[in-house]
Short mmCIF file of C-alpha atoms in Angstrom, two decimals:
data_model
loop_
_atom_site.label_atom_id
_atom_site.label_comp_id
_atom_site.label_asym_id
_atom_site.label_seq_id
_atom_site.Cartn_x
_atom_site.Cartn_y
_atom_site.Cartn_z
CA UNK A 1 177.22 91.34 190.69
CA UNK A 2 174.47 92.10 193.37
CA UNK A 3 171.46 93.64 192.40
CA UNK A 4 171.29 97.11 194.51
CA UNK A 5 168.42 97.07 197.70
CA UNK A 6 165.57 99.05 196.74
CA UNK A 7 165.89 99.15 192.99
CA UNK A 8 162.83 100.04 191.08
CA UNK A 9 162.83 97.64 188.20
CA UNK A 10 160.87 96.79 184.75
CA UNK A 11 159.25 93.53 186.78
CA UNK A 12 157.61 96.01 189.12
CA UNK A 13 156.98 98.55 186.66
CA UNK A 14 153.20 99.42 185.17
CA UNK A 15 152.48 100.89 181.70
CA UNK A 16 155.46 99.58 179.72
CA UNK A 17 154.66 99.86 176.19
CA UNK A 18 154.38 96.42 174.61
CA UNK A 19 157.43 95.28 172.17
CA UNK A 20 155.02 94.57 168.70
CA UNK A 21 156.74 94.94 165.47
CA UNK A 22 155.16 97.27 162.87
CA UNK A 23 155.59 94.09 160.45
CA UNK A 24 153.29 91.52 159.71
CA UNK A 25 154.89 88.59 158.23
CA UNK A 26 152.21 86.62 156.14
CA UNK A 27 154.35 83.79 154.20
CA UNK A 28 151.06 82.53 152.20
CA UNK A 29 151.86 82.07 148.55
CA UNK A 30 150.71 84.86 146.35
CA UNK A 31 152.00 83.45 142.98
CA UNK A 32 149.61 82.78 140.13
CA UNK A 33 152.12 81.81 136.76
CA UNK A 34 149.18 80.84 134.77
CA UNK A 35 146.90 83.76 134.21
CA UNK A 36 150.26 86.28 134.87
CA UNK A 37 151.31 84.30 131.55
CA UNK A 38 147.93 83.68 129.07
CA UNK A 39 146.12 86.48 127.44
CA UNK A 40 142.99 88.08 128.82
CA UNK A 41 139.82 89.07 126.64
CA UNK A 42 136.53 90.29 127.16
CA UNK A 43 133.15 88.71 127.58
CA UNK A 44 130.22 90.33 127.35
CA UNK A 45 127.49 87.57 128.42
CA UNK A 46 127.78 85.03 131.11
CA UNK A 47 127.59 82.52 128.03
CA UNK A 48 131.16 83.46 126.08
CA UNK A 49 131.65 82.23 122.34
CA UNK A 50 134.36 82.29 120.24
CA UNK A 51 135.63 80.79 117.17
CA UNK A 52 138.09 78.25 116.19
CA UNK A 53 139.60 77.46 112.84
CA UNK A 54 141.91 75.29 111.02
CA UNK A 55 143.59 74.33 107.43
CA UNK A 56 142.66 71.15 105.58
CA UNK A 57 145.23 68.21 105.81
CA UNK A 58 148.23 68.51 103.55
CA UNK A 59 148.44 65.53 101.13
CA UNK A 60 150.58 67.00 98.26
CA UNK A 61 148.13 66.26 95.41
CA UNK A 62 144.45 67.31 96.70
CA UNK A 63 145.22 71.37 94.72
CA UNK A 64 146.71 69.65 91.61
CA UNK A 65 144.68 70.97 88.93
CA UNK A 66 145.06 69.60 85.55
CA UNK A 67 145.40 71.96 82.54
CA UNK A 68 141.99 73.25 81.34
CA UNK A 69 140.33 71.72 84.57
CA UNK A 70 137.09 73.26 85.69
CA UNK A 71 137.02 74.23 89.03
CA UNK A 72 135.39 72.30 91.73
CA UNK A 73 134.73 73.38 95.31
CA UNK A 74 136.38 70.85 96.58
CA UNK A 75 139.48 70.44 99.22
CA UNK A 76 140.77 66.74 99.21
CA UNK A 77 138.23 65.38 97.27
CA UNK A 78 135.45 66.69 99.84
CA UNK A 79 133.02 69.56 99.53
CA UNK A 80 134.78 72.71 100.49
CA UNK A 81 132.78 73.93 103.38
CA UNK A 82 135.22 76.43 104.65
CA UNK A 83 133.57 77.21 108.00
CA UNK A 84 134.84 77.84 111.73
CA UNK A 85 133.89 76.09 114.62
CA UNK A 86 132.21 77.75 117.56
CA UNK A 87 133.24 76.99 121.49
CA UNK A 88 132.48 78.10 124.68
CA UNK A 89 132.35 78.51 128.16
CA UNK A 90 130.34 79.83 131.21
CA UNK A 91 131.45 82.55 133.34
CA UNK A 92 132.04 82.38 136.82
CA UNK A 93 131.74 84.52 139.98
CA UNK A 94 134.70 84.45 142.26
CA UNK A 95 134.03 86.65 145.32
CA UNK A 96 134.39 87.26 148.70
CA UNK A 97 132.63 89.86 151.46
CA UNK A 98 134.00 90.68 154.75
CA UNK A 99 133.08 93.41 157.86
CA UNK A 100 135.24 95.19 160.32
CA UNK A 101 133.27 96.95 163.73
CA UNK A 102 133.40 100.59 163.98
CA UNK A 103 135.51 100.48 167.15
CA UNK A 104 138.19 98.14 165.29
CA UNK A 105 138.20 100.14 162.33
CA UNK A 106 139.27 103.50 164.74
CA UNK A 107 141.45 101.73 166.90
CA UNK A 108 145.15 102.17 166.96
CA UNK A 109 146.93 99.07 165.71
CA UNK A 110 150.34 97.73 165.28
CA UNK A 111 151.06 96.70 161.60
CA UNK A 112 148.45 98.37 159.71
CA UNK A 113 146.46 102.02 160.00
CA UNK A 114 143.00 100.64 158.59
CA UNK A 115 141.62 97.29 159.48
CA UNK A 116 139.64 97.45 155.94
CA UNK A 117 142.55 98.38 153.87
CA UNK A 118 144.79 95.37 155.42
CA UNK A 119 141.75 93.22 154.64
CA UNK A 120 141.16 94.25 151.07
CA UNK A 121 144.92 93.70 150.27
CA UNK A 122 144.98 90.20 152.08
CA UNK A 123 141.77 88.72 150.40
CA UNK A 124 142.55 90.21 146.95
CA UNK A 125 145.66 88.23 146.49
CA UNK A 126 143.86 85.20 148.31
CA UNK A 127 140.98 85.58 145.69
CA UNK A 128 143.44 85.82 142.79
CA UNK A 129 144.58 82.38 143.54
CA UNK A 130 141.00 81.20 143.54
CA UNK A 131 140.81 82.04 139.91
CA UNK A 132 144.43 80.53 139.27
CA UNK A 133 143.10 76.94 141.04
CA UNK A 134 139.71 77.46 138.97
CA UNK A 135 142.04 77.53 135.87
CA UNK A 136 144.41 74.55 136.45
CA UNK A 137 143.20 72.82 139.68
CA UNK A 138 140.29 71.37 138.95
CA UNK A 139 138.53 69.25 136.26
CA UNK A 140 135.02 69.60 136.16
CA UNK A 141 132.40 70.40 133.25
CA UNK A 142 131.17 73.91 132.36
CA UNK A 143 128.22 74.69 134.17
CA UNK A 144 125.13 77.14 133.60
CA UNK A 145 123.83 77.68 137.21
CA UNK A 146 120.54 78.47 138.01
CA UNK A 147 118.29 81.48 139.77
CA UNK A 148 117.90 79.54 142.74
CA UNK A 149 121.53 79.36 144.16
CA UNK A 150 123.40 76.80 141.99
CA UNK A 151 126.40 78.80 141.28
CA UNK A 152 127.88 78.87 137.16
CA UNK A 153 131.57 77.25 136.70
CA UNK A 154 133.44 77.79 133.73
CA UNK A 155 135.32 74.98 132.30
CA UNK A 156 139.27 74.38 133.53
CA UNK A 157 142.18 73.58 131.35
CA UNK A 158 141.50 69.68 132.34
CA UNK A 159 138.35 70.01 130.96
CA UNK A 160 139.41 71.10 127.10
CA UNK A 161 142.48 69.18 126.17
CA UNK A 162 142.08 66.16 123.56
CA UNK A 163 144.60 66.72 120.64
CA UNK A 164 147.78 66.48 122.50
CA UNK A 165 147.06 64.04 125.00
CA UNK A 166 149.37 61.67 126.95
CA UNK A 167 146.53 59.70 129.46
CA UNK A 168 147.24 56.06 130.95
CA UNK A 169 145.12 52.78 131.53
CA UNK A 170 141.39 54.04 131.76
CA UNK A 171 142.04 57.75 131.37
CA UNK A 172 139.89 59.40 128.91
CA UNK A 173 139.77 62.62 126.73
CA UNK A 174 136.92 65.24 128.09
CA UNK A 175 133.96 65.94 125.67
CA UNK A 176 131.96 68.87 124.07
CA UNK A 177 128.49 69.32 123.86
CA UNK A 178 127.01 72.21 121.47
CA UNK A 179 131.07 73.37 121.85
CA UNK A 180 130.94 73.64 125.54
CA UNK A 181 132.38 71.10 127.66
CA UNK A 182 130.23 68.65 129.08
CA UNK A 183 131.99 66.22 131.17
CA UNK A 184 135.94 66.52 132.54
CA UNK A 185 138.48 64.15 131.45
CA UNK A 186 138.03 60.69 133.12
CA UNK A 187 141.24 59.56 135.34
CA UNK A 188 143.36 56.74 134.78
CA UNK A 189 145.95 54.88 136.60
CA UNK A 190 148.72 56.87 137.06
CA UNK A 191 152.35 56.02 135.96
CA UNK A 192 155.74 57.82 136.49
CA UNK A 193 157.06 61.13 134.34
CA UNK A 194 159.01 60.43 131.78
CA UNK A 195 161.28 62.91 129.22
CA UNK A 196 159.48 60.58 126.48
CA UNK A 197 155.69 61.29 127.88
CA UNK A 198 156.99 65.26 127.23
CA UNK A 199 158.25 64.65 124.15
CA UNK A 200 155.48 62.73 122.69
CA UNK A 201 152.87 65.23 123.40
CA UNK A 202 155.31 68.22 121.82
CA UNK A 203 155.76 66.09 118.84
CA UNK A 204 151.92 65.58 118.48
CA UNK A 205 151.33 69.35 119.23
CA UNK A 206 153.99 69.93 116.28
CA UNK A 207 152.25 67.61 113.97
CA UNK A 208 149.06 69.45 114.91
CA UNK A 209 150.45 73.15 114.28
CA UNK A 210 150.62 73.82 118.15
CA UNK A 211 153.74 75.88 119.61
CA UNK A 212 153.51 75.64 123.30
CA UNK A 213 156.42 77.26 124.91
CA UNK A 214 155.26 77.14 128.78
CA UNK A 215 155.58 73.89 130.66
CA UNK A 216 153.33 74.21 133.70
CA UNK A 217 153.66 71.61 136.45
CA UNK A 218 153.32 71.43 140.41
CA UNK A 219 156.14 70.60 142.90
CA UNK A 220 156.22 67.66 143.18
CA UNK A 221 156.46 66.96 139.47
CA UNK A 222 159.62 69.65 139.03
CA UNK A 223 161.35 67.30 141.64
CA UNK A 224 161.04 64.31 139.52
CA UNK A 225 161.49 66.80 136.18
CA UNK A 226 164.99 67.60 137.37
CA UNK A 227 165.92 63.96 138.46
CA UNK A 228 165.30 62.60 135.21
CA UNK A 229 168.05 61.45 132.79
CA UNK A 230 168.81 64.11 129.95
CA UNK A 231 167.31 67.02 131.92
CA UNK A 232 169.61 69.64 131.67
CA UNK A 233 167.58 72.95 131.95
CA UNK A 234 169.22 76.12 130.52
CA UNK A 235 169.27 78.75 132.65
CA UNK A 236 167.21 82.11 131.63
CA UNK A 237 169.57 85.37 132.55
CA UNK A 238 167.34 88.03 134.16
CA UNK A 239 166.93 90.14 130.88
CA UNK A 240 164.73 86.92 129.94
CA UNK A 241 162.61 86.16 132.97
CA UNK A 242 159.03 87.41 132.90
CA UNK A 243 156.17 88.30 135.61
CA UNK A 244 155.31 84.26 135.66
CA UNK A 245 158.62 83.68 137.74
CA UNK A 246 160.40 81.50 135.56
CA UNK A 247 163.74 80.00 135.82
CA UNK A 248 164.80 77.35 133.51
CA UNK A 249 164.01 76.61 129.66
CA UNK A 250 164.09 72.75 128.44
CA UNK A 251 164.95 72.52 124.99
CA UNK A 252 162.74 69.69 123.25
CA UNK A 253 163.25 68.32 120.08
CA UNK A 254 160.48 70.31 118.81
CA UNK A 255 160.45 74.25 120.47
CA UNK A 256 161.84 75.20 123.85
CA UNK A 257 159.74 74.96 126.77
CA UNK A 258 159.87 77.51 129.76
CA UNK A 259 159.90 75.64 132.95
CA UNK A 260 157.34 77.22 135.33
CA UNK A 261 156.30 75.79 138.74
CA UNK A 262 153.04 76.28 140.07
CA UNK A 263 151.25 75.33 143.73
CA UNK A 264 148.10 75.14 141.91
CA UNK A 265 147.80 72.06 139.66
CA UNK A 266 145.15 69.20 140.48
CA UNK A 267 146.51 66.57 142.93
CA UNK A 268 146.01 63.21 144.18
CA UNK A 269 147.47 62.03 147.44
CA UNK A 270 149.54 65.17 147.41
CA UNK A 271 151.07 64.61 144.17
CA UNK A 272 150.53 66.74 141.28
CA UNK A 273 148.37 64.52 138.44
CA UNK A 274 148.90 66.94 135.58
CA UNK A 275 151.56 68.55 133.60
CA UNK A 276 150.50 71.45 130.87
CA UNK A 277 152.52 72.43 127.70
CA UNK A 278 150.83 75.81 126.99
CA UNK A 279 150.71 78.70 124.39
CA UNK A 280 150.13 81.45 126.49
CA UNK A 281 148.27 83.31 123.40
CA UNK A 282 146.16 80.57 122.41
CA UNK A 283 143.97 80.70 125.74
CA UNK A 284 143.10 83.48 127.80
CA UNK A 285 140.99 84.66 130.79
CA UNK A 286 138.11 86.75 129.25
CA UNK A 287 136.91 89.03 131.59
CA UNK A 288 132.87 89.63 132.20
CA UNK A 289 133.40 91.81 135.45
CA UNK A 290 136.82 92.49 136.01
CA UNK A 291 138.66 92.85 139.32
CA UNK A 292 136.29 95.16 141.57
CA UNK A 293 135.83 96.16 145.51
CA UNK A 294 132.98 97.85 146.61
CA UNK A 295 131.45 98.89 150.33
CA UNK A 296 128.39 97.47 150.90
CA UNK A 297 125.41 99.54 152.90
CA UNK A 298 125.61 100.21 156.40
CA UNK A 299 123.06 98.67 158.29
CA UNK A 300 125.22 98.56 161.71
CA UNK A 301 127.96 99.70 163.73
CA UNK A 302 130.09 98.14 160.70
CA UNK A 303 132.05 98.82 157.81
CA UNK A 304 131.19 95.81 155.06
CA UNK A 305 132.78 95.60 152.17
CA UNK A 306 132.95 93.18 148.99
CA UNK A 307 135.48 91.98 146.19
CA UNK A 308 134.60 89.88 143.43
CA UNK A 309 135.31 88.87 139.58
CA UNK A 310 133.43 87.31 137.04
CA UNK A 311 135.15 85.24 134.04
CA UNK A 312 135.59 82.19 131.60
CA UNK A 313 138.37 80.18 130.63
CA UNK A 314 138.74 81.17 126.74
CA UNK A 315 139.99 78.45 125.23
CA UNK A 316 141.24 79.50 121.93
CA UNK A 317 142.13 76.05 120.27
CA UNK A 318 143.09 73.39 122.23
CA UNK A 319 145.19 72.02 119.79
CA UNK A 320 147.57 74.56 120.57
CA UNK A 321 148.32 73.12 123.96
CA UNK A 322 148.91 69.38 125.84
CA UNK A 323 148.99 67.56 128.96
CA UNK A 324 150.35 64.49 129.95
CA UNK A 325 148.31 63.14 132.71
CA UNK A 326 147.74 60.21 135.23
CA UNK A 327 150.95 61.29 136.82
CA UNK A 328 152.09 59.47 140.18
#
């Protein structure tokens, strides 16, 4: 079909409005399954302490009394102390500041009315992921920092677990000094994930009184876990789903484990090194300064804002949890 002569078409027109969607598509992940699942508490100082306790070993004879015996202040034939133990961590600050010029804020834009509001939402999600990674993606001692630019840092999950662990090769447990982690775990040679490793840690946890209910693993280990012989995860119906976004339940010999995948596990060569078995009630994020944002002083034709949180990982009792480490 021929085009009519002297036709004024869109190729010649000036002032045609742009076709830009008012939706902004961002696929960056925002899930934070660890901090969504565990407890929260309140820190009141930069150095946050709590107490742990346990029961004497049971052997069935240490509590026997002969008729008419004089009461001795002993348990398991040792002097009874009965005291609690102190554990602690340092708070760390995670924050971000950003600014927008006055002209940009006043401009009409596609997809958002206010650039500051859009950036606040964007960086808020990013900062929450930073805290999540600080809990499960690092392996470091707690650090006190100083007043001349060295930041404090909180000891993450990897720097606490010593009782219920499956390590390999030269892998060593983290250590404490005065109840505070002073060295992270030492990495050993890696090996494949097996059901025996998971069940072994669950058995140790059960023996020590722990009751892990959450199995947290990265995507590469989740793929391997699903392919293991003997794994037939039981589906959770919708009524049982939680904010952590779970989909499966693994029935171990020592209790059911909700299977949760996270992007925020420490990696070596893009492979997740650890798999955590967690009792969500026995670990918490202790907030010293809760999530906050505030406008900074105007010193130019700009709008400036800061967002931050100050928190510590509160390991209420490390024997309640477990780790399968050195995975390949």
